[in-house]
mmCIF file of C-alpha atoms in Angstrom:
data_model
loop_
_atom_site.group_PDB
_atom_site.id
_atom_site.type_symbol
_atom_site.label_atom_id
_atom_site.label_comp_id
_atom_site.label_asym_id
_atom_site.label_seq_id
_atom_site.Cartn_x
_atom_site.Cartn_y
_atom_site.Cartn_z
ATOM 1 C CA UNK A 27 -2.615 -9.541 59.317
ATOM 2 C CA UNK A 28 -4.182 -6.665 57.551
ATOM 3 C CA UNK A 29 -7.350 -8.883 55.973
ATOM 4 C CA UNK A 30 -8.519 -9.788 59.261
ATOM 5 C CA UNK A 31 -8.993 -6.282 60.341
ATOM 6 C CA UNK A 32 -11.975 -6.084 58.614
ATOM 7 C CA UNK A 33 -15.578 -5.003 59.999
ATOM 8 C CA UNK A 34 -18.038 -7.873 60.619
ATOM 9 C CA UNK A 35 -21.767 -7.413 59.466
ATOM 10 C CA UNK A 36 -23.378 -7.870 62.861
ATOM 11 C CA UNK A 37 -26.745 -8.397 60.957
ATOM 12 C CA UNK A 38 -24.582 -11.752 58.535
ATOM 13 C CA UNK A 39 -24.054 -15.158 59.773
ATOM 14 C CA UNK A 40 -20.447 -14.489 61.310
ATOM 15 C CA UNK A 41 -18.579 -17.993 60.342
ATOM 16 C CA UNK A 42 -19.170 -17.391 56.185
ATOM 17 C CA UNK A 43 -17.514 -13.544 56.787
ATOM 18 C CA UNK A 44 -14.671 -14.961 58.823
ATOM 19 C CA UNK A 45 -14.105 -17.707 56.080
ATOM 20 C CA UNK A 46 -13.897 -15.124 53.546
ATOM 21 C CA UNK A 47 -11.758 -12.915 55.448
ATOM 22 C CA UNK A 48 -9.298 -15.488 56.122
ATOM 23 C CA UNK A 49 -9.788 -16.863 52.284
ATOM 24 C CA UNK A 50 -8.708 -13.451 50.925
ATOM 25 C CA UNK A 51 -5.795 -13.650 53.894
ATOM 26 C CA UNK A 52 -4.527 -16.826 52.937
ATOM 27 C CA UNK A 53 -4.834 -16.241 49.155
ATOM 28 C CA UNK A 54 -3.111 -12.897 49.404
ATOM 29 C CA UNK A 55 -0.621 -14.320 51.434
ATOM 30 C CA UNK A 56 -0.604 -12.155 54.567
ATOM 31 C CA UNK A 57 -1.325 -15.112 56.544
ATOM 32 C CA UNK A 58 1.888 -16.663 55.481
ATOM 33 C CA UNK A 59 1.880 -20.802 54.209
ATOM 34 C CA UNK A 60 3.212 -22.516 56.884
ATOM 35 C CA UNK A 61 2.479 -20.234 59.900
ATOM 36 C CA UNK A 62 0.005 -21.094 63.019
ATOM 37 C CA UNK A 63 -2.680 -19.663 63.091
ATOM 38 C CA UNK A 64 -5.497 -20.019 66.607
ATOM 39 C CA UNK A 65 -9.152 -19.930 66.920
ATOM 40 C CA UNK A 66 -8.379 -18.123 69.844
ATOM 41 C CA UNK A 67 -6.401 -14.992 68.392
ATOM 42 C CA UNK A 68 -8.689 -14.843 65.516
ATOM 43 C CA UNK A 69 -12.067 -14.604 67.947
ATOM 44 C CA UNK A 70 -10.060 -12.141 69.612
ATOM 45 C CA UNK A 71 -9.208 -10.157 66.336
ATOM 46 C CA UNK A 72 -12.973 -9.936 65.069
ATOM 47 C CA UNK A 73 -14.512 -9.324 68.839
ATOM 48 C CA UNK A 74 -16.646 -13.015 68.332
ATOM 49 C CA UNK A 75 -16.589 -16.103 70.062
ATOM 50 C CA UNK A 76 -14.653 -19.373 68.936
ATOM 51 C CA UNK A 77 -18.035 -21.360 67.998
ATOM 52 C CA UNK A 78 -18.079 -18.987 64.446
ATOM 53 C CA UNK A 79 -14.094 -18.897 64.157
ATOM 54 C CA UNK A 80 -14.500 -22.855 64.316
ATOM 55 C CA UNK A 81 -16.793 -23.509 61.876
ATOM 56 C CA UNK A 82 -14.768 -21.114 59.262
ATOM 57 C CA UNK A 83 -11.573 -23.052 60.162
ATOM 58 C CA UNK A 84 -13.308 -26.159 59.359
ATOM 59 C CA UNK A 85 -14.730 -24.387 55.837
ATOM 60 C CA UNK A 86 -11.318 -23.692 55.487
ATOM 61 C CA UNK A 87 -9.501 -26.949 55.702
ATOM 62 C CA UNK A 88 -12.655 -28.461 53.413
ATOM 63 C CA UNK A 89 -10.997 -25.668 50.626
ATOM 64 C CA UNK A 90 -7.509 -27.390 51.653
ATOM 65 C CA UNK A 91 -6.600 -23.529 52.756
ATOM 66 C CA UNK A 92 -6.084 -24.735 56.746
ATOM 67 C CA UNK A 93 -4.238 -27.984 58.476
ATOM 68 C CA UNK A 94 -5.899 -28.743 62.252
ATOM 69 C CA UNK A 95 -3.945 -31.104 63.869
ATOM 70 C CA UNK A 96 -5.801 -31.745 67.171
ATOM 71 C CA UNK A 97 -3.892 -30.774 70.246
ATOM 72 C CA UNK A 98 -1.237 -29.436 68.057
ATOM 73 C CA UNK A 99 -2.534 -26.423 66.612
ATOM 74 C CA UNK A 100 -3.457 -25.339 62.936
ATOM 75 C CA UNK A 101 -1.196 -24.271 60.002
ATOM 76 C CA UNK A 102 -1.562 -22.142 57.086
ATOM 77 C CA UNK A 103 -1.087 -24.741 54.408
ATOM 78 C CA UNK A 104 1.808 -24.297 52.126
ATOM 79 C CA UNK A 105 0.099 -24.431 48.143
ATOM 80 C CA UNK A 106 -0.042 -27.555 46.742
ATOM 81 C CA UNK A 107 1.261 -27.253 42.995
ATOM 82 C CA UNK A 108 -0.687 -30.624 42.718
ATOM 83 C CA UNK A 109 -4.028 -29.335 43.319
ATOM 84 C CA UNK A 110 -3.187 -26.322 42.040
ATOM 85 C CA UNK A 111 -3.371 -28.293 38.483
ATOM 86 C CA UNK A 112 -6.246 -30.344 39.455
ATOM 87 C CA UNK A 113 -8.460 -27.414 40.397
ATOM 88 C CA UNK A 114 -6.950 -25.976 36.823
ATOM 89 C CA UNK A 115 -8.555 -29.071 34.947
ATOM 90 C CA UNK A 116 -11.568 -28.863 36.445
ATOM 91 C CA UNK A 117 -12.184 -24.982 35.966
ATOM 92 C CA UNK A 118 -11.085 -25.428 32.258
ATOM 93 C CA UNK A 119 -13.694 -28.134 32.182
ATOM 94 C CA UNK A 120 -16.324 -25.983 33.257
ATOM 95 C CA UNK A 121 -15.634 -22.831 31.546
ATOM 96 C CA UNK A 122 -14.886 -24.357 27.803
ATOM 97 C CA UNK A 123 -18.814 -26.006 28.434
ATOM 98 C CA UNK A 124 -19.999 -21.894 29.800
ATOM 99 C CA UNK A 125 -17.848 -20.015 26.865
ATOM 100 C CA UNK A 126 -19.596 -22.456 24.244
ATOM 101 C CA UNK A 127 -23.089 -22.013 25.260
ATOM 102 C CA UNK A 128 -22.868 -18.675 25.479
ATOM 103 C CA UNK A 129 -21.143 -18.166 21.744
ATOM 104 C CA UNK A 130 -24.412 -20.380 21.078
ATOM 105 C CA UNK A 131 -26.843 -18.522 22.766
ATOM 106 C CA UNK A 132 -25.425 -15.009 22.635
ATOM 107 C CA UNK A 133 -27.218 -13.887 25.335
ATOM 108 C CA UNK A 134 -28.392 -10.305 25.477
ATOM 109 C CA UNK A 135 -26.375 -7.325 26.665
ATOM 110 C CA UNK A 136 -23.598 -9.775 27.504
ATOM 111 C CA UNK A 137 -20.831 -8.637 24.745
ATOM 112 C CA UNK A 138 -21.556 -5.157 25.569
ATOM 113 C CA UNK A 139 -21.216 -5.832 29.394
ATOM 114 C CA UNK A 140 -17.791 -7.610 29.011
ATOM 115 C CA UNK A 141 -16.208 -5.256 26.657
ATOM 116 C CA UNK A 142 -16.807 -2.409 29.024
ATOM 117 C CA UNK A 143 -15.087 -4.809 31.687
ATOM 118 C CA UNK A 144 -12.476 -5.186 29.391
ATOM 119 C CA UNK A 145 -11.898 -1.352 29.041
ATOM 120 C CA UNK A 146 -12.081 -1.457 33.168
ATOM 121 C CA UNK A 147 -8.961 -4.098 33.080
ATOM 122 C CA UNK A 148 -6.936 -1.768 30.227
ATOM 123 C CA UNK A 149 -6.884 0.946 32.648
ATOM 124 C CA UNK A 150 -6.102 -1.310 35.699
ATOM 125 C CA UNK A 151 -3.881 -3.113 33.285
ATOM 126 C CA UNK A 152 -1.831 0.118 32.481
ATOM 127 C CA UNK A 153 -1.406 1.526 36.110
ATOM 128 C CA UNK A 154 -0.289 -2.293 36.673
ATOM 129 C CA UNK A 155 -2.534 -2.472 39.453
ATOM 130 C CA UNK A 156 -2.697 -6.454 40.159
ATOM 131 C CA UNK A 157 -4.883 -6.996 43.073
ATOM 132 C CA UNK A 158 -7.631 -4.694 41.469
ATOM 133 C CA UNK A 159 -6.778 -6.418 37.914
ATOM 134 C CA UNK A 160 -7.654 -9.886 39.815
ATOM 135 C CA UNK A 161 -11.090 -8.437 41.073
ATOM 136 C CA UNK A 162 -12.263 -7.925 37.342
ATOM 137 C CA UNK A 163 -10.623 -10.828 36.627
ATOM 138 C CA UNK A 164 -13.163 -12.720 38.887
ATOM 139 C CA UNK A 165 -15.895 -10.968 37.533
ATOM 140 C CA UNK A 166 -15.536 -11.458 34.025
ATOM 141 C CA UNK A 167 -15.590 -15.168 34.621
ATOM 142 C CA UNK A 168 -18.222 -15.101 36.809
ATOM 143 C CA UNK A 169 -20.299 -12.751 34.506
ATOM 144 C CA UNK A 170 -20.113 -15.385 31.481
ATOM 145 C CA UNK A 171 -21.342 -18.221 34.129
ATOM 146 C CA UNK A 172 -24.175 -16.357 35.116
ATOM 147 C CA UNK A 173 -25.153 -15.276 31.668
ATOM 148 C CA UNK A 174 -26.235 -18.128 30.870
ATOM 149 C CA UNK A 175 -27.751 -19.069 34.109
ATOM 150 C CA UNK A 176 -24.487 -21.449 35.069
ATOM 151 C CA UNK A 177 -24.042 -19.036 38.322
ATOM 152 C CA UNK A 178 -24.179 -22.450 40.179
ATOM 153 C CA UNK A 179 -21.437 -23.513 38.216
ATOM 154 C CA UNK A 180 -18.980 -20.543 39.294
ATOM 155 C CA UNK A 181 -19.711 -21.098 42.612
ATOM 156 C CA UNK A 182 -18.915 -24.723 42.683
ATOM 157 C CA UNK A 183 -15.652 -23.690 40.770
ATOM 158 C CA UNK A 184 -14.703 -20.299 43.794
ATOM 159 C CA UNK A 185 -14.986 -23.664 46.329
ATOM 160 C CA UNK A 186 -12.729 -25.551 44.288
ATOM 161 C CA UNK A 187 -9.859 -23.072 42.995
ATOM 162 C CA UNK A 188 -8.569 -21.307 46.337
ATOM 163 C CA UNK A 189 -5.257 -23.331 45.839
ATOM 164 C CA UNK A 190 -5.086 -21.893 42.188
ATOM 165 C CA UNK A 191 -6.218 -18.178 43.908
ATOM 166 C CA UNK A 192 -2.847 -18.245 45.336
ATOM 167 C CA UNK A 193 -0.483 -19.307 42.391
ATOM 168 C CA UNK A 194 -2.730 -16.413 40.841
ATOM 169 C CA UNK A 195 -2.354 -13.293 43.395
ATOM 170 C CA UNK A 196 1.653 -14.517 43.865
ATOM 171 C CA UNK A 197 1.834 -14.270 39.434
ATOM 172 C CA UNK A 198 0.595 -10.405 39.466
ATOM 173 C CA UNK A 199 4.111 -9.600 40.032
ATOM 174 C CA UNK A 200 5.638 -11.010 37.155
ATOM 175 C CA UNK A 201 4.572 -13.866 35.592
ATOM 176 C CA UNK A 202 1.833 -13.364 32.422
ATOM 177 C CA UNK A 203 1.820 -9.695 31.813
ATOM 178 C CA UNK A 204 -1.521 -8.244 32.579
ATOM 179 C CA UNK A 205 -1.904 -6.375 29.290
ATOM 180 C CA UNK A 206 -1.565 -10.256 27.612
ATOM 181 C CA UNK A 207 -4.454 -11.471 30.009
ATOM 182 C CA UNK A 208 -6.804 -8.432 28.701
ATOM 183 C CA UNK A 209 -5.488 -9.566 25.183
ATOM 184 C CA UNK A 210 -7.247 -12.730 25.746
ATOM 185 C CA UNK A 211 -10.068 -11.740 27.373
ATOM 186 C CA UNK A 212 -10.593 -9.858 24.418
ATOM 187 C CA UNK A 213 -10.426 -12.811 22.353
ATOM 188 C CA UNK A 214 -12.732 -14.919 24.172
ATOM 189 C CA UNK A 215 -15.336 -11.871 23.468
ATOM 190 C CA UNK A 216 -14.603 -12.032 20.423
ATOM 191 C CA UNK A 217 -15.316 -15.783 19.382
ATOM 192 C CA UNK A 218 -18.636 -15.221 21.446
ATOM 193 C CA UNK A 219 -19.733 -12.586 20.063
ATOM 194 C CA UNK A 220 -19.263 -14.032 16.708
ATOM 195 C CA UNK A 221 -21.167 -16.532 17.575
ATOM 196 C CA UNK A 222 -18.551 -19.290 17.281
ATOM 197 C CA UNK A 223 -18.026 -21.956 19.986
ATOM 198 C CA UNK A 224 -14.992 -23.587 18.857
ATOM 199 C CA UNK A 225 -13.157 -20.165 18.262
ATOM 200 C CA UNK A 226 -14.605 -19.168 22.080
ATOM 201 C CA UNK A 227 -13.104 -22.591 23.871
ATOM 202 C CA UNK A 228 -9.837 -22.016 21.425
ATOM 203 C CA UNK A 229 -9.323 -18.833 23.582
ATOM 204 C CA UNK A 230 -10.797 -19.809 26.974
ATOM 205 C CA UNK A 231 -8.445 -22.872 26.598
ATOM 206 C CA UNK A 232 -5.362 -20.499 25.925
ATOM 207 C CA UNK A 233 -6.119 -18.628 28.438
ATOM 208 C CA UNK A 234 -6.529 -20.636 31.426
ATOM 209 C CA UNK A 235 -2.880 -22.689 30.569
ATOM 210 C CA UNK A 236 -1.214 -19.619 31.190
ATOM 211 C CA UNK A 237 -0.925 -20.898 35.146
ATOM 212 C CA UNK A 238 0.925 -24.391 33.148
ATOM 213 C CA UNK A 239 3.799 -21.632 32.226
ATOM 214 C CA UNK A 240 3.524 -18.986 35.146
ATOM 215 C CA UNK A 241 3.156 -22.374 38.383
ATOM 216 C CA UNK A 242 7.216 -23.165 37.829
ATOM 217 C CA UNK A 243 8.557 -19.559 38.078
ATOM 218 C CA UNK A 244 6.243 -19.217 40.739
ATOM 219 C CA UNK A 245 7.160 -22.139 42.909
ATOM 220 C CA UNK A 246 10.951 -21.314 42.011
ATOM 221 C CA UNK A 247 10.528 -17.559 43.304
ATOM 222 C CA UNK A 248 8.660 -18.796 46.603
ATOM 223 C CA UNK A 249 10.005 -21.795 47.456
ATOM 224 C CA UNK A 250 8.754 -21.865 51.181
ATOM 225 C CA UNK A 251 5.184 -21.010 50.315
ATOM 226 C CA UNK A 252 4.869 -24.910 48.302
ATOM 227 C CA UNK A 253 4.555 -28.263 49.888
ATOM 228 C CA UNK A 254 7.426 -30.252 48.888
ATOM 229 C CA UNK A 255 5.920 -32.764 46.065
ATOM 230 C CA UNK A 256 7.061 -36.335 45.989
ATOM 231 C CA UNK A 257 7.543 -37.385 42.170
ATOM 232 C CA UNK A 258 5.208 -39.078 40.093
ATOM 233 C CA UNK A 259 5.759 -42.273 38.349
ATOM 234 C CA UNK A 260 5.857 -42.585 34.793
ATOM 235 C CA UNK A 261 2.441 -42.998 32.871
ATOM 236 C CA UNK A 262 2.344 -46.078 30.865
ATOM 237 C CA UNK A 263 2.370 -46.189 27.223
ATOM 238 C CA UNK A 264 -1.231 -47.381 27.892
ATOM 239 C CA UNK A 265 -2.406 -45.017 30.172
#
């Protein structure tokens, strides 16, 4: 489990760095959906007691990441492809609203700071380095929240989207092509920085329904990392 291995800041709270440690575990999937996983080992692994390993396990199953069954021990849970969609409606929600105020409000130095991320992701793009492409990936979203003082927003959203994390990290290898995501990260730059909020959620929309294409492969390549989902019944004409 080659996440957990790393160092602890002795002078941090220790339960929010094991949460993230395990977070980035679980998302990468080297702590496997559907594996156990103890409080016990995991103490052990960082050199800390169980009181901080329990509170992150309990931070955990809050982000639907863990499954404690008491006396039974606690699973990695297998991605949901149900809130995988729900956490996708919600962070198109909130990042049409951020991409529209800031093509209103065009706030300074930000089009100059995103298209030097976007030269960043080319070169990542072009040594098809996924895991480092997902990095700037995170901070180009969370560098349009804060822009326009939504930071609050993007963090609501990272507690929200670690089911969608996964679908993401498991796409790198094949799904949307990485040079297509800079494409459109261009093109959301662009309808800011002409200062047009329709053309800006036109190409925020696009891009975040690439997962509505990339979730079926995915699920079909890794069919033991997704819960088994019972069907849904048929809206109604009204509904």
């Amino acid at each position: 489990m080659g996440a957990t291995a790393g160092t602890l800041n002795a002078q941090d709270a220790i339960a929010p760095q094991v949460v993230r440690l395990l977070r980035d575990a679980i998302i990468r999937a080297e702590l496997v959906p559907g594996s156990a996983i103890s409080e016990a080992d995991i103490a052990r692994r960082f050199g800390v007691s169980r009181q901080p390993v329990r509170e992150a396990f309990i931070k955990l199953r809050e982000m639907g990441l863990l499954e404690i069954r008491p006396q039974r021990g606690t699973l990695i849970c297998r991605i949901s492809a149900r809130e995988v969609m729900n956490a996708r409606f919600v962070r198109e929600a909130v990042e049409v609203a951020v991409v529209r105020e800031a093509a209103a409000e065009q706030p300074a130095g930000l089009i100059d700071d995103l298209r030097g991320q976007i030269v960043a992701q080319k070169a990542l793009a072009a040594a098809d380095d996924g895991p480092g492409f997902l990095l700037l990936d995170e901070r180009f979203h969370r560098t349009l929240a804060e822009s326009i003082g939504r930071g609050f927003a993007w963090t609501v959203l990272e507690s929200i989207k670690a089911q969608m994390d996964r679908v993401r990290f498991l796409s790198v290898a094949g799904a949307t092509p990485l040079r297509e995501l800079v494409r459109q990260h261009g093109a959301v730059v662009d309808g800011i920085a002409a200062g047009d909020p329709d053309r800006a959620e036109r190409a925020m929309r696009t891009h975040l329904r690439e997962i509505l294409s990339s979730l079926p492969r995915i699920a079909a390549a890794h069919p033991d990392y997704f819960e088994a989902e019972e069907p849904q019944p048929p809206r109604s004409a009204a509904a």
